[in-house]
mmCIF file of C-alpha atoms (C1' of nucleotides) in Angstrom:
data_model
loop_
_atom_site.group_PDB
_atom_site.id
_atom_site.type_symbol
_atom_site.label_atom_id
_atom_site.label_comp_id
_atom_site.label_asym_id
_atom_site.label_seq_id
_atom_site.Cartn_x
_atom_site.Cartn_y
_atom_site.Cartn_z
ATOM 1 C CA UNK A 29 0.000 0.000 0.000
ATOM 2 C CA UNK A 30 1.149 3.538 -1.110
ATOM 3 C CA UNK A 31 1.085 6.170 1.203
ATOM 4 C CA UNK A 32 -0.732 9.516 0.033
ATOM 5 C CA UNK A 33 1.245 12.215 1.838
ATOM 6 C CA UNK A 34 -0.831 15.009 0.297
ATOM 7 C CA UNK A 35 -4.013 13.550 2.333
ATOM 8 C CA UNK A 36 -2.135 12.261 5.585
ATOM 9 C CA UNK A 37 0.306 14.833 7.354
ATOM 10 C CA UNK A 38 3.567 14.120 5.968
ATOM 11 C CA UNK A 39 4.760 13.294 10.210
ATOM 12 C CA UNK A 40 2.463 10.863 10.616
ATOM 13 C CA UNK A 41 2.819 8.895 7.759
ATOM 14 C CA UNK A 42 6.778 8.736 8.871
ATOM 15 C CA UNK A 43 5.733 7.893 12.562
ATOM 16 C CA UNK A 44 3.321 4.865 11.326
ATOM 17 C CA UNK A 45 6.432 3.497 8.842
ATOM 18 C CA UNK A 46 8.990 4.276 11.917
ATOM 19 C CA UNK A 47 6.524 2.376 14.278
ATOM 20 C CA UNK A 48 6.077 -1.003 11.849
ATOM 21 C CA UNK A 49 10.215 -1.445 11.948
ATOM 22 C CA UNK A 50 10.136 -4.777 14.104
ATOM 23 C CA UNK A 51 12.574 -5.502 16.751
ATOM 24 C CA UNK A 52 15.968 -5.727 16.379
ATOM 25 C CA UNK A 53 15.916 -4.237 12.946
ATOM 26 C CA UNK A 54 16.870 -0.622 11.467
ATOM 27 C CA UNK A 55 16.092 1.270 8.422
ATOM 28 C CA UNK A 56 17.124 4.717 6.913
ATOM 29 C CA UNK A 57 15.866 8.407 6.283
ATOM 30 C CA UNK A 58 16.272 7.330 2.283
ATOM 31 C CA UNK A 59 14.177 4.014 1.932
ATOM 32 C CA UNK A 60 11.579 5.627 4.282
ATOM 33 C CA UNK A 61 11.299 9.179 2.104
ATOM 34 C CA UNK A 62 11.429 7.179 -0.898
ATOM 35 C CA UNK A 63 8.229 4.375 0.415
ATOM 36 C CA UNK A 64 6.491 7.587 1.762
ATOM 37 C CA UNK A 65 6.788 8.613 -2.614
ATOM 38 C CA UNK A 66 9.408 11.826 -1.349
ATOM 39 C CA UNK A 67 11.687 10.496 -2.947
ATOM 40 C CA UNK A 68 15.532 11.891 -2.331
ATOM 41 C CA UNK A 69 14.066 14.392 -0.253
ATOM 42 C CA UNK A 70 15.228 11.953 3.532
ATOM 43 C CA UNK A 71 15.293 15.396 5.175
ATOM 44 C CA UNK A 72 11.816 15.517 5.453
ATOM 45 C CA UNK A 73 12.539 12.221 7.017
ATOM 46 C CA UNK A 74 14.437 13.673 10.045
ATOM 47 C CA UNK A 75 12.557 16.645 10.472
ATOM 48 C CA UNK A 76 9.155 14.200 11.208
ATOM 49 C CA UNK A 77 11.656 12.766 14.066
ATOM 50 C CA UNK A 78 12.085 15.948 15.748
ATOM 51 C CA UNK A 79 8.919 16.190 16.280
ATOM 52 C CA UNK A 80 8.855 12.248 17.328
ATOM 53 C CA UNK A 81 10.085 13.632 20.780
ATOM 54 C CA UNK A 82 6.632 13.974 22.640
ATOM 55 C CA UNK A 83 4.304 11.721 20.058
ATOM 56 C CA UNK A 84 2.279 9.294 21.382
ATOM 57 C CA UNK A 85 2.905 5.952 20.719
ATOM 58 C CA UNK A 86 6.532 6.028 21.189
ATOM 59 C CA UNK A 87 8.613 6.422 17.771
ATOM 60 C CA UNK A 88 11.532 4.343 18.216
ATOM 61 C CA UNK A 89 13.218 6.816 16.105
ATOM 62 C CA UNK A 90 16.681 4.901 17.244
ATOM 63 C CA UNK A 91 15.770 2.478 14.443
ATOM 64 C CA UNK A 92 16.540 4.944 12.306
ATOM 65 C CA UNK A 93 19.894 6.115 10.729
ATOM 66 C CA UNK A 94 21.626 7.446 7.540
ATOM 67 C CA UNK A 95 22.925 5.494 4.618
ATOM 68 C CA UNK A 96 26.249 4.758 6.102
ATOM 69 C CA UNK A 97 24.419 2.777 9.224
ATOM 70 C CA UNK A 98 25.596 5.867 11.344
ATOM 71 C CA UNK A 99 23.665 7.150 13.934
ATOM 72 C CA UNK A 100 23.205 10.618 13.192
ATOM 73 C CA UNK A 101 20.578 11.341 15.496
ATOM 74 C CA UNK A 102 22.201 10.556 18.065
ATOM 75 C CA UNK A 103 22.719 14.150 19.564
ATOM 76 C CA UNK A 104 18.937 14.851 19.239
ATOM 77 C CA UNK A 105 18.305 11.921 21.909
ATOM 78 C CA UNK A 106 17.383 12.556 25.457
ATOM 79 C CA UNK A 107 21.320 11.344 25.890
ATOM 80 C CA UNK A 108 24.110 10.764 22.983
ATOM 81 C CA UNK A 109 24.278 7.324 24.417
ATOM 82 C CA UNK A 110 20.265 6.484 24.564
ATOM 83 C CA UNK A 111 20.265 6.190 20.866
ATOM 84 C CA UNK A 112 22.772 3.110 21.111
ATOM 85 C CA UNK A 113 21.635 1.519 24.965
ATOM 86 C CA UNK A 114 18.377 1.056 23.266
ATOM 87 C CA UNK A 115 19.467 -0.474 19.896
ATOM 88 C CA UNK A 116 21.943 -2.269 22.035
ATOM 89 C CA UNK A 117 18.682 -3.659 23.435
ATOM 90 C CA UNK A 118 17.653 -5.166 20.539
ATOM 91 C CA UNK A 119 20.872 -7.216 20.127
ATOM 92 C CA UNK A 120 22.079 -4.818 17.482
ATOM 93 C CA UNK A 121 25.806 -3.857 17.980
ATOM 94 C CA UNK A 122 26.933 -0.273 17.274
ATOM 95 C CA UNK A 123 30.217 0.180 16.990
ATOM 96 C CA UNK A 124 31.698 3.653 17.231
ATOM 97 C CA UNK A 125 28.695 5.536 16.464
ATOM 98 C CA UNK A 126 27.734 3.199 13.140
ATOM 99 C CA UNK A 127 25.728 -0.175 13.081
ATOM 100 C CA UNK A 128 27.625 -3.203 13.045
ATOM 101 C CA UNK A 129 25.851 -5.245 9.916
ATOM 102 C CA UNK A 130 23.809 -2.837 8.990
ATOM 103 C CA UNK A 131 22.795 -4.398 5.857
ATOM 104 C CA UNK A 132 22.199 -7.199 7.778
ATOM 105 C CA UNK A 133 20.058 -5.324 10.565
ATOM 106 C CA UNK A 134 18.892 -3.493 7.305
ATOM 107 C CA UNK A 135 14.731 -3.152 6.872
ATOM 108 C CA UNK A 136 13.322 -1.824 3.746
ATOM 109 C CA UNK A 137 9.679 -0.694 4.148
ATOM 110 C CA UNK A 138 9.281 -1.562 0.284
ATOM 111 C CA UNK A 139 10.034 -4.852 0.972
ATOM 112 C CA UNK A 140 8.098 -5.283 4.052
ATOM 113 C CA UNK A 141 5.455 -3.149 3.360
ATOM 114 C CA UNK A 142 4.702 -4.141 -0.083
ATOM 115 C CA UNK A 143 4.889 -1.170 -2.883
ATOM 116 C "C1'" DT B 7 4.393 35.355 1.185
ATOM 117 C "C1'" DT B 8 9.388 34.874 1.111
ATOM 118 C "C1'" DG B 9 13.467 33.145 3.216
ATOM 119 C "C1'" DT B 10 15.938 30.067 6.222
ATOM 120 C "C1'" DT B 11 16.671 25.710 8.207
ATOM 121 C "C1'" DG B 12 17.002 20.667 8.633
ATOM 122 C "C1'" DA B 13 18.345 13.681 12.673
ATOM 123 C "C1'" DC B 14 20.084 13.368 4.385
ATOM 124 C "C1'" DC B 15 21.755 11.644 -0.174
ATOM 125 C "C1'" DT B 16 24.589 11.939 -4.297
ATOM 126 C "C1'" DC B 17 27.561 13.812 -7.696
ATOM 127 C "C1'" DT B 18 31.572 16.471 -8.744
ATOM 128 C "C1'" DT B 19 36.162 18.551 -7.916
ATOM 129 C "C1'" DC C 1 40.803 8.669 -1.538
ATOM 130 C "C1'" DA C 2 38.869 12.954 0.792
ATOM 131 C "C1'" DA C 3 36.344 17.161 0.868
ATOM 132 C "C1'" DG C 4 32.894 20.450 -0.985
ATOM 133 C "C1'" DA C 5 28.625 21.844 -3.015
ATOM 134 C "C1'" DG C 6 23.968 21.068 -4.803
ATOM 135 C "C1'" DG C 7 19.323 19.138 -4.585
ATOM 136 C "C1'" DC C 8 15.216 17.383 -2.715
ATOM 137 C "C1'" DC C 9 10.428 18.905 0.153
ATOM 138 C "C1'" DA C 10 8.203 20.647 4.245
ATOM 139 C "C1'" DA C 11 7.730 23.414 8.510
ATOM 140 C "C1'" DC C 12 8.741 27.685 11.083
ATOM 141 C "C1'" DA C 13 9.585 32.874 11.766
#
DNA sequence: TTGTTGACCTCTT
DNA sequence: CAAGAGGCCAACA
């Protein structure tokens, strides 16, 4: 199922995509802009998470990163560490700031989500 | 209404 | 190989 950004607010529709990443696996600002029919614009992508802060349900916004696996986001957290004690709690490794297998940890929405 | 900003991505130098 | 600049779209002042 497509998303239709231009009926749904463009936050929510990255909140309900953030919020379907299962446990234990990540995804990034690109393949989400790109499902939500954006396409290269993955700013729009990060902007939606800082407003993530005081949504309800939570937005496990620590699922998501940049291309490289990095966590960029990481200084918008609560704590620079939060972002990586909570992926750390779903048994994925960061290592020095980037995701350890990312590809393997990798979650594509288009995949998942169907296109 | 126009201009600036932004948790990015990609090409070019 | 590393660094810089441009481009994308939406929200805020």
């Amino acid at each position: 199922m497509q998303y239709t950004p231009k009926t749904k607010d463009f936050f929510q529709n990255v909140f309900d995509v953030v919020r379907l990443i299962p446990k234990g696996r990540v995804t990034s600002y690109g393949a989400i802009a790109k499902y939500l029919g954006t396409g290269g614009s993955s700013r729009m992508v990060g902007w939606a998470m800082n407003a993530s802060h005081g949504v309800k349900p939570k937005v496990p916004a620590h699922r998501v990163v940049n291309r490289n696996g990095m966590l960029s986001g990481k200084a918008h957290f609560a704590t620079p560490t939060l972002m990586q004690e909570l992926l750390a709690k779903e048994k994925i490794i960061v290592k020095n700031e980037t995701i350890v297998d990312f590809e393997k940890h990798f979650w594509d929405p288009y995949l998942e989500l169907d296109v």
